[in-house]
mmCIF file of C-alpha atoms in Angstrom:
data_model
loop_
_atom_site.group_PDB
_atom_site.id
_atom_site.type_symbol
_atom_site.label_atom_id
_atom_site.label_comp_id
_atom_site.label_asym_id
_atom_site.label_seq_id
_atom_site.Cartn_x
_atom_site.Cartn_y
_atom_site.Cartn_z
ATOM 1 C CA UNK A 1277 -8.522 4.807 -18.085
ATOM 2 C CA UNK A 1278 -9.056 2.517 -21.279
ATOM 3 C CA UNK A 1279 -10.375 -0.787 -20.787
ATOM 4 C CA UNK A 1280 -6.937 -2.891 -21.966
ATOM 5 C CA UNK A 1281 -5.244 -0.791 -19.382
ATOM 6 C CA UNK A 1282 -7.450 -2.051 -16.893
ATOM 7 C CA UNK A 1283 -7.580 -5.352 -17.786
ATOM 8 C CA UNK A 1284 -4.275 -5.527 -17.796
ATOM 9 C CA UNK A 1285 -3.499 -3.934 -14.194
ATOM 10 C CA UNK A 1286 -6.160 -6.708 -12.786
ATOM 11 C CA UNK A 1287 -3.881 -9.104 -14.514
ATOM 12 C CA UNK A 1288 -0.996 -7.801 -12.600
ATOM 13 C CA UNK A 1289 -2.863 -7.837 -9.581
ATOM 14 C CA UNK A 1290 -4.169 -11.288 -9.990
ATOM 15 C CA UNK A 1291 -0.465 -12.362 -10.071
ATOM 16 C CA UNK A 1292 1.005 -9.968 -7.415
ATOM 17 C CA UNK A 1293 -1.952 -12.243 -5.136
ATOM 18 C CA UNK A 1294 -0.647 -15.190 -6.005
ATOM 19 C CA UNK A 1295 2.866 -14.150 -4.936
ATOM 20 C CA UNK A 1296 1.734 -13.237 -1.854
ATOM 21 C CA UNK A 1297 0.342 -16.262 -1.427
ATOM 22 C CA UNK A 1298 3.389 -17.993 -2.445
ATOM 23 C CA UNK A 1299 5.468 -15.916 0.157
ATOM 24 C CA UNK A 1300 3.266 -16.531 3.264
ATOM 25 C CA UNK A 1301 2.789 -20.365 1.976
ATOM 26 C CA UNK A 1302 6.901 -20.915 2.333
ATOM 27 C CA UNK A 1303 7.147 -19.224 4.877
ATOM 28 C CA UNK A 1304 4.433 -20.881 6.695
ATOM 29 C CA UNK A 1305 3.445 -17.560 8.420
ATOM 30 C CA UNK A 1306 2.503 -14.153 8.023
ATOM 31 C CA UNK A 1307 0.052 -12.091 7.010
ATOM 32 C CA UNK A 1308 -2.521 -12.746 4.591
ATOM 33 C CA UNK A 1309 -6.544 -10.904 4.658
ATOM 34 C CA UNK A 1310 -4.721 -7.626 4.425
ATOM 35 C CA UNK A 1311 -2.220 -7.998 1.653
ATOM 36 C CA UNK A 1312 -4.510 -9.558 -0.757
ATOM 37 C CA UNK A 1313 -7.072 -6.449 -0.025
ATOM 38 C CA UNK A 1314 -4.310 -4.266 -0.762
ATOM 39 C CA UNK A 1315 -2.474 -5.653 -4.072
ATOM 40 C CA UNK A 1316 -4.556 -3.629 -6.046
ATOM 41 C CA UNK A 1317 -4.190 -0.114 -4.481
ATOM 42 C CA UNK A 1318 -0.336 -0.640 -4.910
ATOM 43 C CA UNK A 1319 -0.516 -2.451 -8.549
ATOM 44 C CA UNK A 1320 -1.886 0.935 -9.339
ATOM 45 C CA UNK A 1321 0.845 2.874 -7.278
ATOM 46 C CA UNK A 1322 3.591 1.374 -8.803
ATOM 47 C CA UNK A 1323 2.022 1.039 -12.426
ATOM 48 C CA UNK A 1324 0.528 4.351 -13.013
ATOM 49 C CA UNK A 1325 0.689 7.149 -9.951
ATOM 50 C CA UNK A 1326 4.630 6.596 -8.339
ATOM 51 C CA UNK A 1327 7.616 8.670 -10.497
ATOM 52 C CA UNK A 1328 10.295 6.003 -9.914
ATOM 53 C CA UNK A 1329 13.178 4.195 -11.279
ATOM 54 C CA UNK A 1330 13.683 0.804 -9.698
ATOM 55 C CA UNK A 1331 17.677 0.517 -11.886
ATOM 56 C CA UNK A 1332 18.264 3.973 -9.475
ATOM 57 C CA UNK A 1333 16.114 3.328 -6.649
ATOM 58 C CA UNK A 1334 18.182 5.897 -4.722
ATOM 59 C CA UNK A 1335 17.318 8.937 -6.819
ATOM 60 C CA UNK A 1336 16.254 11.853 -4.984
ATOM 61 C CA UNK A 1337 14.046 13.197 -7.543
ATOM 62 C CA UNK A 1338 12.339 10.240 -7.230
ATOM 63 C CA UNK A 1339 8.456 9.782 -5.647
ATOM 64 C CA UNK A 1340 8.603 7.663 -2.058
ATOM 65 C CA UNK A 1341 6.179 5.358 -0.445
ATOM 66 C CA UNK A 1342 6.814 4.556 3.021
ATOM 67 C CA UNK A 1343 5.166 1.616 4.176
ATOM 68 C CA UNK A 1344 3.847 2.227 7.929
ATOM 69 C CA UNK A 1345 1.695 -0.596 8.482
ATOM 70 C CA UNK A 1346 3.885 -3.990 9.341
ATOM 71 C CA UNK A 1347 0.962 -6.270 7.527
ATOM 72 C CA UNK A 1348 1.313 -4.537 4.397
ATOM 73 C CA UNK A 1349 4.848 -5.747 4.037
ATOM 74 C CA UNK A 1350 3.866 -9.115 1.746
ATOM 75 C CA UNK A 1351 1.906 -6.794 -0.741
ATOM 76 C CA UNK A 1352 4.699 -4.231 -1.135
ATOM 77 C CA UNK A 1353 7.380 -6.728 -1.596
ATOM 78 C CA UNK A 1354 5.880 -8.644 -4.128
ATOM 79 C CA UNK A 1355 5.118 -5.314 -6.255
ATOM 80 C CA UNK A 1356 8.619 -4.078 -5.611
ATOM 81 C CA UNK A 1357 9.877 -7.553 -7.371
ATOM 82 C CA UNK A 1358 7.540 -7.089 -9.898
ATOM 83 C CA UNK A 1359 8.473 -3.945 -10.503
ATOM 84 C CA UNK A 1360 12.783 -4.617 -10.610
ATOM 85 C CA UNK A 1361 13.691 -3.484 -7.394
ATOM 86 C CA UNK A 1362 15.132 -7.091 -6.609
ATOM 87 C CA UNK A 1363 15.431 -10.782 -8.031
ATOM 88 C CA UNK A 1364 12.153 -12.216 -7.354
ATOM 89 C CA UNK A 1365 13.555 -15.467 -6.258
ATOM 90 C CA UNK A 1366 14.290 -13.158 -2.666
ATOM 91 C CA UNK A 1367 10.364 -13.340 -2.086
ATOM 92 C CA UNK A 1368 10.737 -16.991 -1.250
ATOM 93 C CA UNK A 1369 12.746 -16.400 1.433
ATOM 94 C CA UNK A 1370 10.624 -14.088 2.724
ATOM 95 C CA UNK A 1371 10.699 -13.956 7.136
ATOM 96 C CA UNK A 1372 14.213 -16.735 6.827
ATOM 97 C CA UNK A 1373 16.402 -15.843 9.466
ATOM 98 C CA UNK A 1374 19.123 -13.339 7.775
ATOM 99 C CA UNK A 1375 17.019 -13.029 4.953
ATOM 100 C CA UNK A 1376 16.388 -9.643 3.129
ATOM 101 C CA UNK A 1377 12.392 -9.512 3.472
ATOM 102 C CA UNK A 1378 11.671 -10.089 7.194
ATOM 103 C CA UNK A 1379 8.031 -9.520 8.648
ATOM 104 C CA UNK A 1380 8.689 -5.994 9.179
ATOM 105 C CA UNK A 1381 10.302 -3.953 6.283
ATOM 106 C CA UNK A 1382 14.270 -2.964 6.758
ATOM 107 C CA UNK A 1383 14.946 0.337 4.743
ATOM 108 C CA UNK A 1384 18.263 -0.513 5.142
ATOM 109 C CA UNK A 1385 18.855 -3.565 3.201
ATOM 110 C CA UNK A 1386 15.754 -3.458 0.805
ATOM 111 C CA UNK A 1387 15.792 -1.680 -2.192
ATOM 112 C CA UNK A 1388 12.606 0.177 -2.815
ATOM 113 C CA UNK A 1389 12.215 0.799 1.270
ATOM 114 C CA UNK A 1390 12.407 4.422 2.145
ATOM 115 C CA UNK A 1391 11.978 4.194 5.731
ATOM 116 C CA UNK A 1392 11.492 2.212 8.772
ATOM 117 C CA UNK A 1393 8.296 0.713 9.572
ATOM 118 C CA UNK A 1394 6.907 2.540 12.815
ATOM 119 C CA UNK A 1395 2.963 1.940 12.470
ATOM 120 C CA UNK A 1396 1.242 4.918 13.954
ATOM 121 C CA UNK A 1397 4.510 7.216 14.194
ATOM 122 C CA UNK A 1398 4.962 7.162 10.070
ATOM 123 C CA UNK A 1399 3.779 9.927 9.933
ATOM 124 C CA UNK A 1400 6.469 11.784 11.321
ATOM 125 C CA UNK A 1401 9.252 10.281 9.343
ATOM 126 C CA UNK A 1402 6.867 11.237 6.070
ATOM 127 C CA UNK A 1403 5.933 14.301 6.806
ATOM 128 C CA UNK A 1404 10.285 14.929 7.369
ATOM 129 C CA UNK A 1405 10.528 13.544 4.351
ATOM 130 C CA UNK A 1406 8.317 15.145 2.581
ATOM 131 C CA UNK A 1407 9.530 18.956 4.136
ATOM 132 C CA UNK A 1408 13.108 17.515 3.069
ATOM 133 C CA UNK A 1409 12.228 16.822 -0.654
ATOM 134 C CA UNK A 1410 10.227 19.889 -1.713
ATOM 135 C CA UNK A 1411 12.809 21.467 -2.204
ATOM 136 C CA UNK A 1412 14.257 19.791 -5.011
ATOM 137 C CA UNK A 1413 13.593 20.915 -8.503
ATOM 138 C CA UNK A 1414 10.732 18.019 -9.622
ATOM 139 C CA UNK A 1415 9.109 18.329 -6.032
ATOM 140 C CA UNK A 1416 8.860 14.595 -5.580
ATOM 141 C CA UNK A 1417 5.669 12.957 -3.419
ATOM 142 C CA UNK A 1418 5.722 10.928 -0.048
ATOM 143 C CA UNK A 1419 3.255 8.782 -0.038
ATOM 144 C CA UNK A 1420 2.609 6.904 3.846
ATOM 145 C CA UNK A 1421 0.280 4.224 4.463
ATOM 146 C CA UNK A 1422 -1.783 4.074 7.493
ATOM 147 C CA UNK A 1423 -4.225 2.190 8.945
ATOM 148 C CA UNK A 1424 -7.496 4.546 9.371
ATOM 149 C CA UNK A 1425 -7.365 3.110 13.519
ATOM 150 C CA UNK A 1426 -4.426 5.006 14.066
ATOM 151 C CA UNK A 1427 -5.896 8.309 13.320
ATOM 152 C CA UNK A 1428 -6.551 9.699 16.938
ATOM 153 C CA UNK A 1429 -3.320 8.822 18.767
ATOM 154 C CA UNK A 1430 -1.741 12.269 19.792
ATOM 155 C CA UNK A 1431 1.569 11.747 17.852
ATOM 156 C CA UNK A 1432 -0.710 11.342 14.617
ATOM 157 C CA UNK A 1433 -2.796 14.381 15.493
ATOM 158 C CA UNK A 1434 0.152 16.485 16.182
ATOM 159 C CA UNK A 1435 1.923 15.653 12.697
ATOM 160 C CA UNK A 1436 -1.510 16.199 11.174
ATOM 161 C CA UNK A 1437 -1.559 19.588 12.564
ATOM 162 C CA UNK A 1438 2.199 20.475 11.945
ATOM 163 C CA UNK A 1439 1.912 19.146 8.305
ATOM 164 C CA UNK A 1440 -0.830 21.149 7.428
ATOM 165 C CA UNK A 1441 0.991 24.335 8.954
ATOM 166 C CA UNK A 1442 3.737 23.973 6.673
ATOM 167 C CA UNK A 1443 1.495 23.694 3.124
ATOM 168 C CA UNK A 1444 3.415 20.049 2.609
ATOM 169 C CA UNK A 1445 1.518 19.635 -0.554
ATOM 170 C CA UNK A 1446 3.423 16.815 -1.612
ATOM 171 C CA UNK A 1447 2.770 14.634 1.346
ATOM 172 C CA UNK A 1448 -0.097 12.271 0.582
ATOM 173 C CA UNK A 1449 -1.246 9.850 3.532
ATOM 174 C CA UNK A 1450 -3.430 7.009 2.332
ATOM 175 C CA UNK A 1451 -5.449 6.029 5.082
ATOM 176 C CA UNK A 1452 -6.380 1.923 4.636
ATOM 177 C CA UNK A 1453 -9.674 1.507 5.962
ATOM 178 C CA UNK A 1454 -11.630 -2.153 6.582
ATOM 179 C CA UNK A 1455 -15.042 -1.704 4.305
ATOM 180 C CA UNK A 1456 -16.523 -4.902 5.845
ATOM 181 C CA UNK A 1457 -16.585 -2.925 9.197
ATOM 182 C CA UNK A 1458 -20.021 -2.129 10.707
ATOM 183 C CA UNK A 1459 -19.027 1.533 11.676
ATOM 184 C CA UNK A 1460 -16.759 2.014 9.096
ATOM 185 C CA UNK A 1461 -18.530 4.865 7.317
ATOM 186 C CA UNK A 1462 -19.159 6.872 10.386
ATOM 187 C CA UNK A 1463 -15.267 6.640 11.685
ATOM 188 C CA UNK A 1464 -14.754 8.108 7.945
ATOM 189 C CA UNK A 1465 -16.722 11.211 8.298
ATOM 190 C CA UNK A 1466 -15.771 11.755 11.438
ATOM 191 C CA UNK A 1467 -11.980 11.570 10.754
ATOM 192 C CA UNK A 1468 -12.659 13.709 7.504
ATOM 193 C CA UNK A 1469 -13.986 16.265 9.322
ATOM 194 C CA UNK A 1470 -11.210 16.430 11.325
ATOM 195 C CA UNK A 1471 -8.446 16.826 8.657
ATOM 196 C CA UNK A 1472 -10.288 18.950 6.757
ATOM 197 C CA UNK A 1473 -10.840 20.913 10.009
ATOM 198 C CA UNK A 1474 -6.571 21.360 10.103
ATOM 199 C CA UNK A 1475 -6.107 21.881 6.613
ATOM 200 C CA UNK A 1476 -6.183 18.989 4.726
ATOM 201 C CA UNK A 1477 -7.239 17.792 1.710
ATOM 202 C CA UNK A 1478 -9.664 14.724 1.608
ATOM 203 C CA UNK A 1479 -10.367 11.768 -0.656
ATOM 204 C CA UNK A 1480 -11.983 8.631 -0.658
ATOM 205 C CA UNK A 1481 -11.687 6.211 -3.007
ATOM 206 C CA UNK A 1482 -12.116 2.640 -3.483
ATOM 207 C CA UNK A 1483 -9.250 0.618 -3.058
ATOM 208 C CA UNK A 1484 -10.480 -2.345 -5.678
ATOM 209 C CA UNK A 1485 -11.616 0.082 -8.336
ATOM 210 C CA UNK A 1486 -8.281 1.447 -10.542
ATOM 211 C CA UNK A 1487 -11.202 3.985 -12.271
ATOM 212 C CA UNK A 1488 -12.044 5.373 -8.846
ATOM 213 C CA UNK A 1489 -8.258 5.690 -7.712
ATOM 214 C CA UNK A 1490 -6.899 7.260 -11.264
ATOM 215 C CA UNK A 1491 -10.354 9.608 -10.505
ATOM 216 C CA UNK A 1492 -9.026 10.682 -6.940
ATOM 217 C CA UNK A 1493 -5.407 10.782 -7.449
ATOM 218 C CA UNK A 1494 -6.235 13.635 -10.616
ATOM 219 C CA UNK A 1495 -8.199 15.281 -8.162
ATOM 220 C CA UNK A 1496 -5.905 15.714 -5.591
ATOM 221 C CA UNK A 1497 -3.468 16.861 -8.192
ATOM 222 C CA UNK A 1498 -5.716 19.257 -9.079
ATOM 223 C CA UNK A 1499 -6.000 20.772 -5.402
ATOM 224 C CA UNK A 1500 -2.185 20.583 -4.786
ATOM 225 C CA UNK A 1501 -2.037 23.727 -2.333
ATOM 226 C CA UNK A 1502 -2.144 21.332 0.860
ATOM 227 C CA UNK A 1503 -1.417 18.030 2.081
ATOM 228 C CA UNK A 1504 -3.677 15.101 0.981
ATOM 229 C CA UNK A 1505 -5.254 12.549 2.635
ATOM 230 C CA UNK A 1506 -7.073 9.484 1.085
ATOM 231 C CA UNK A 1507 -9.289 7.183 3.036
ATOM 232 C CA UNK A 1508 -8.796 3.808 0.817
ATOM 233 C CA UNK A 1509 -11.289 1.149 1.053
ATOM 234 C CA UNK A 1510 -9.989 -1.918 1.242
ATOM 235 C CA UNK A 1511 -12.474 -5.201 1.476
ATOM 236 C CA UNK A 1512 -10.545 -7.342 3.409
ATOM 237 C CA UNK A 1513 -11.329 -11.045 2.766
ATOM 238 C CA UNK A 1514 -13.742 -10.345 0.257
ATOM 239 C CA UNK A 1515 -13.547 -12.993 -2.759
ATOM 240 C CA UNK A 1516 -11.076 -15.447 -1.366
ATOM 241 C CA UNK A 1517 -12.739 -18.739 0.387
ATOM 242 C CA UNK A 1518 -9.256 -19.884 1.235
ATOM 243 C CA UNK A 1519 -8.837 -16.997 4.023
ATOM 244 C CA UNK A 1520 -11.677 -18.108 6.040
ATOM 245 C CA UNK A 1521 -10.340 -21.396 5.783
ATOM 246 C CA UNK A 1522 -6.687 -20.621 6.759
ATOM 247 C CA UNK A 1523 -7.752 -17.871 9.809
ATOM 248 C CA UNK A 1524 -10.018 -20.798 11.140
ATOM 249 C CA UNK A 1525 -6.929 -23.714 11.489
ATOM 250 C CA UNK A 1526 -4.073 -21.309 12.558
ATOM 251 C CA UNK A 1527 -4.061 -17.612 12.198
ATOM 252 C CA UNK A 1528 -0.791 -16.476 10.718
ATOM 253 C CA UNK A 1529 0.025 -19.731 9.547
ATOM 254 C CA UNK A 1530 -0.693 -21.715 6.343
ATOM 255 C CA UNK A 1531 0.339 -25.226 5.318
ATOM 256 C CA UNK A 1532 1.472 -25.973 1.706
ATOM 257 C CA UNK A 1533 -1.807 -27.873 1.469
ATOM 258 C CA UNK A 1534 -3.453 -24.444 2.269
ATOM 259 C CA UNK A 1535 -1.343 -22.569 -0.463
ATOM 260 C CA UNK A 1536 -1.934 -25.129 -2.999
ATOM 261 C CA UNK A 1537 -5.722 -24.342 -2.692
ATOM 262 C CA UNK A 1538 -5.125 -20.863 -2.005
ATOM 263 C CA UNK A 1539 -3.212 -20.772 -5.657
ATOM 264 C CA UNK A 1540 -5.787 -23.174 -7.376
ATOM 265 C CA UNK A 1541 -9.373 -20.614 -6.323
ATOM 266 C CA UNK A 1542 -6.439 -17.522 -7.536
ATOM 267 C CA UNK A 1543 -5.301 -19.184 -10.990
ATOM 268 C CA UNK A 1544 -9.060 -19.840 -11.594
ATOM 269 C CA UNK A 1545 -10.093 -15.601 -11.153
ATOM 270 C CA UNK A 1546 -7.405 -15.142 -13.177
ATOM 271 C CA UNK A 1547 -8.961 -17.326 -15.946
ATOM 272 C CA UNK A 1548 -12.137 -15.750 -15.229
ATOM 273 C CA UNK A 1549 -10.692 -12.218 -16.031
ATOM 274 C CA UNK A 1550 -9.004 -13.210 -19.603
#
């Protein structure tokens, strides 16, 4: 990847924080530590791995995402507005009563939602989706997010198992995984071993680094004959003063004082990266 590109994508994702901010700041709740750890890994989803068309977001030939962790839903949104899915003035509405971006994601009434938001039983409704799709000409990807914890509840296991039996080569399950925790290296092995064990392929890559992703994602494209898995670490917290700040007053909430300080320490990385 060439240096401008780079640059540029960090740009994006610099913003993409600050809308998440912005969101969560209005809204005076919601999630914050993980969203901001994860704007990268989907800046570079939606900017250089995902085949889609947000003016026909209902293609079928198109690539999917399916969003099964409920905190993840700031990050997405604000990507999916970046992107043209929807007006971006919707984010600012974002968990209003009637409103189209609620707290957890509604495939029904947001464009750029594939599925509903069911945690550790994604899975299932990806690896459906993913059987379903194959069989159209372009063989589009499913792409689910999942949070590394979830890997040894029995409904994951058993969709592990049945998705490798089936050669679902275009499901891809990107595993988010907390690099600040103590044991975190040793739960990744471990779980590695295990879907490599059923027939998986397995990645890790860092979730911060758009080198190291555009590195994995060729190489999983390169070893297309099973499903993938990618253990994505994420540094929650990591950079931001402001979190430890908010998480300390009122977890979950923020004031506009809190946002306005939040955006200030953002707007000056920003000006650090140009």
């Amino acid at each position: 990847m060439e240096e401008s590109r780079i640059k540029y994508l960090e740009v994006v994702a610099s913003e993409i924080r600050k809308d998440i901010v912005k969101m969560v700041g209005v809204a005076r709740s919601g999630p914050l530590d993980l969203p901001l750890a994860l704007s990268d890994l989907v800046v570079y989803l939606y900017w250089e791995e995902l085949v889609v068309l947000p003016a026909h977001s209902s293609r079928e030939d198109r690539d999917r995402l399916l969003v099964g962790v409920e905190d993840a839903a700031p990050a997405v949104y604000a990507v999916l507005a970046a992107r043209g899915f929807f007006d971006r003035e919707e984010l600012w509405h974002y968990r209003r009563l009637g409103a189209m971006l609620q707290s957890t994601p509604d495939y029904k009434r947001t464009p750029g939602i594939d599925a509903p938001c069911l945690n550790s039983g994604e899975i299932a409704i990806a690896s459906s989706l993913a059987q379903a799709v194959r069989k159209i000409d372009s063989k589009p990807r499913v792409f689910c997010l999942a949070l590394l914890s979830e890997c040894s509840e029995n409904n994951f296991i058993d969709e592990v198992k049945r998705s490798a039996s089936q050669n679902l080569s275009n499901l891809y399950l990107l595993l988010l995984c907390d690099a600040r925790a103590e044991d975190f290296s040793e739960t990744i092995v471990k779980r590695s071993n295990e879907l490599k064990a059923e027939g998986w392929n397995v990645f890790t890559a860092d979730g911060k680094d758009f080198v190291s992703m555009e590195n994995v994602f060729a190489s999983a494209e390169q070893n297309s004959e099973r499903p993938v898995a990618l253990f994505m670490l994420l540094y929650t917290a990591k950079g931001f003063s402001f979190i430890d700040a908010v998480q300390s007053k009122n977890p979950g909430s923020m004031s506009m004082g809190d946002m306005d300080q939040a955006l200030e320490e953002l707007e000056g990385n920003i000006n650090d990266q140009q």
